[in-house]
């Protein structure tokens, strides 16, 4: 592992009035972020936009060009407010077409339960021209992949199934490693130590995350690096610094 | 209430490597979105960016100009990774100064517990020049308000205290009202009804949110409008449409 190693990045566009209204708590940001970490890809930006075509097009174009990969969540179902496929097609300047494999999947499914493949149901087979399907074992509706863009479901456990199907298929770099040290002390007491230790380890970042629990204040310090040796050295320096200054700390975090 | 009534909008910049790494599940988007709804302000866009000054500056400038109000969460503590104040000052082209009232609050606090106001602790009194404080009852550290920008904490219950302090102080419009109808049926079965009912009520939006529970599929339909009468009329039409087509539904949602 060298410092010149390429860093792979991703953007995420969360599409949904229900997130912006506060009605639904988003769970896809954390889920996709964690999954990307394991693939060696860093989630670098998220935008949450409403169910408005122009707004989706703008966000998709900004993030697909800015990062190696783009993910979207939401808006790929069969109803009138599901406009993600149309918006992504518009962003790419390609038409929307019926995907033959998706159509065949829907036909098998509806024939199996003795129903007709109506136009409404066929909406779920619409893709931007040139797209592939991302299968998922959780439901019949597939995700969609076109270029560096991955269209995922809004329902978190369906998205989980699609991420499963994508595991190992995206090129990534060294995963970002992290270790956590917890301290029952206000972070302002140790800010000088944190700053000095981070400065002395240029390939590591230290994040400080304060908390208030059981009537006491404390903070977790998360040390991140793509290099295991440098991470270890930084963690050791931080522990030494805290011990020398007389602070108790908890390896692994609090 | 008239249709020409002004709609007030807000943007939110969530600052934090811990959200983008998947380590922390964001809870501020839903909290701020719900609070804004009650103030008659619509959350129109969220961007999650890393702890990198240039990225914060870019997001702050895009959203403070695009919406009536801008909120940020995270990065206002005393440690080296707390760079929100500096980034917002840079975005606005003003210097960072020590706020005299914030300094006095910190002096009282540390004198009271027999400690000195060190430079590290004094960091918590830094604000972009011209800013006011947003008090909160949950902790000593205040939020910061400058122009249309509101800098809030990253820790959700501290942000809750700051939102409390801001309640009723921001000019808003008519709150967006909503009603929910639930149905134990795949949304593709009722997509035509949803589309037609929404089309017939131009000041209402209908969102369809599918779910999978207890081995069955269903969906909640959320009807939104700023006009109570039109909302009522749209809900009645949707219930009529569902009943006529033979679907059971649950007012209030499932």
Coordinates of C-alpha atoms in Angstrom, one line a residue, chain A residues 16-27 29-31 33-34 37 42-51 55 58 67 77-82 110 115 118 120-121 123-124 138-139 155 157-158 176 178 180 186-192 194-195 198 205-212 220-222 224, chain B residues 16-27 29-31 33-34 37 42-51 55 58 67 77-82 110 115 118 120-121 123-124 138-139 155 157-158 176 178 180 186-192 194-195 198 205-212 220-222 224:
Chain A
X16 CA -37.7 11.9 -1.9
X17 CA -40.2 14.4 -0.6
X18 CA -40.7 12.1 2.4
X19 CA -37.2 12.6 3.6
X20 CA -37.3 16.4 3.2
X21 CA -40.7 16.6 5.0
X22 CA -39.2 14.8 8.0
X23 CA -41.9 12.0 7.7
X24 CA -39.3 9.3 6.9
X25 CA -35.9 9.0 8.6
X26 CA -33.3 8.2 6.0
X27 CA -31.5 5.0 6.6
X29 CA -27.1 7.2 3.7
X30 CA -25.5 5.2 6.5
X31 CA -26.2 1.9 4.8
X33 CA -21.7 4.7 3.2
X34 CA -20.8 1.6 5.3
X37 CA -16.2 1.6 2.9
X42 CA -15.4 6.8 -0.1
X43 CA -18.8 8.4 0.0
X44 CA -17.8 12.0 -0.7
X45 CA -21.1 13.9 -1.0
X46 CA -24.8 13.3 -0.5
X47 CA -27.6 15.5 -1.8
X48 CA -31.2 15.1 -0.8
X49 CA -33.5 16.5 -3.4
X50 CA -37.3 16.6 -3.9
X51 CA -39.4 14.6 -6.4
X55 CA -33.7 19.1 -9.4
X58 CA -29.1 18.8 -11.7
X67 CA -17.1 11.3 -8.5
X77 CA -41.4 2.2 -8.4
X78 CA -44.5 2.1 -10.6
X79 CA -46.4 5.2 -9.4
X80 CA -46.7 8.7 -10.9
X81 CA -44.2 10.1 -8.3
X82 CA -41.5 7.6 -9.4
X110 CA -47.8 -11.8 -13.1
X115 CA -52.7 -11.5 -13.5
X118 CA -50.8 -3.9 -17.4
X120 CA -48.9 0.4 -14.9
X121 CA -47.0 -2.7 -14.0
X123 CA -43.6 0.9 -15.8
X124 CA -41.3 -1.1 -13.5
X138 CA -35.7 -9.3 -1.7
X139 CA -38.3 -8.3 -4.3
X155 CA -37.0 1.1 0.8
X157 CA -34.1 -3.5 2.9
X158 CA -34.6 -3.6 -0.9
X176 CA -10.2 3.4 5.0
X178 CA -10.3 3.4 11.6
X180 CA -11.6 4.7 18.2
X186 CA -14.7 17.6 27.5
X187 CA -13.1 17.6 24.1
X188 CA -11.8 21.2 24.7
X189 CA -9.5 19.8 27.4
X190 CA -7.6 17.6 24.9
X191 CA -7.9 19.7 21.7
X192 CA -4.2 20.6 21.7
X194 CA -5.5 16.0 19.1
X195 CA -4.2 18.7 16.9
X198 CA -2.8 14.7 13.8
X205 CA -7.2 12.1 10.2
X206 CA -8.6 12.4 13.7
X207 CA -12.2 13.2 14.2
X208 CA -13.6 14.2 17.6
X209 CA -17.2 13.3 18.5
X210 CA -18.5 14.7 21.8
X211 CA -21.3 13.1 23.7
X212 CA -23.3 13.7 26.9
X220 CA -14.8 9.6 21.0
X221 CA -11.7 10.2 18.9
X222 CA -11.8 8.3 15.6
X224 CA -8.7 7.1 10.1
Chain B
X16 CA -19.3 15.6 9.0
X17 CA -16.9 12.8 8.0
X18 CA -18.7 10.6 10.5
X19 CA -21.9 10.7 8.5
X20 CA -20.2 10.0 5.2
X21 CA -18.2 7.1 6.7
X22 CA -21.5 5.5 7.9
X23 CA -20.2 5.5 11.5
X24 CA -23.0 7.8 12.7
X25 CA -26.6 7.7 11.5
X26 CA -27.7 11.2 10.8
X27 CA -30.7 12.3 12.9
X29 CA -32.1 15.9 8.7
X30 CA -35.4 14.5 10.0
X31 CA -35.3 16.6 13.1
X33 CA -37.2 19.0 8.5
X34 CA -40.0 18.3 11.0
X37 CA -42.6 22.2 8.6
X42 CA -40.0 23.8 3.4
X43 CA -36.7 22.0 3.6
X44 CA -35.8 22.0 -0.2
X45 CA -32.3 20.5 -0.3
X46 CA -29.7 18.8 1.9
X47 CA -26.0 18.4 1.2
X48 CA -23.8 16.2 3.3
X49 CA -20.1 17.3 2.9
X50 CA -16.9 16.2 4.5
X51 CA -14.8 18.2 7.1
X55 CA -16.3 21.8 0.3
X58 CA -19.0 25.7 -1.8
X67 CA -33.1 29.4 -0.3
X77 CA -17.0 22.6 18.8
X78 CA -13.5 23.3 20.2
X79 CA -11.3 20.8 18.4
X80 CA -9.1 21.0 15.3
X81 CA -11.7 19.3 13.1
X82 CA -14.4 22.0 14.0
X110 CA -14.9 28.1 33.8
X115 CA -10.6 26.5 35.8
X118 CA -7.5 28.6 27.9
X120 CA -8.5 25.9 23.3
X121 CA -11.7 26.7 25.4
X123 CA -12.3 28.6 20.4
X124 CA -15.9 28.0 21.3
X138 CA -28.9 21.8 26.9
X139 CA -25.3 22.9 27.0
X155 CA -25.1 16.3 18.5
X157 CA -30.2 16.8 21.3
X158 CA -28.0 20.0 21.4
X176 CA -47.7 22.1 4.5
X178 CA -50.7 16.2 5.0
X180 CA -52.1 9.5 4.9
X186 CA -49.0 -3.4 -4.4
X187 CA -48.8 0.2 -5.4
X188 CA -48.7 -0.8 -9.1
X189 CA -52.4 -1.9 -8.7
X190 CA -53.5 1.6 -7.8
X191 CA -51.1 3.8 -9.7
X192 CA -53.7 4.9 -12.2
X194 CA -53.3 8.0 -7.8
X195 CA -52.2 9.7 -11.0
X198 CA -53.5 14.0 -8.2
X205 CA -49.3 16.3 -4.2
X206 CA -49.7 12.5 -3.6
X207 CA -46.6 10.5 -2.6
X208 CA -46.7 6.7 -2.6
X209 CA -44.5 4.9 -0.1
X210 CA -44.5 1.1 -0.5
X211 CA -43.6 -1.3 2.3
X212 CA -43.2 -5.0 3.0
X220 CA -49.1 4.5 2.3
X221 CA -50.3 7.4 0.2
X222 CA -49.4 10.8 1.6
X224 CA -49.9 17.1 0.9

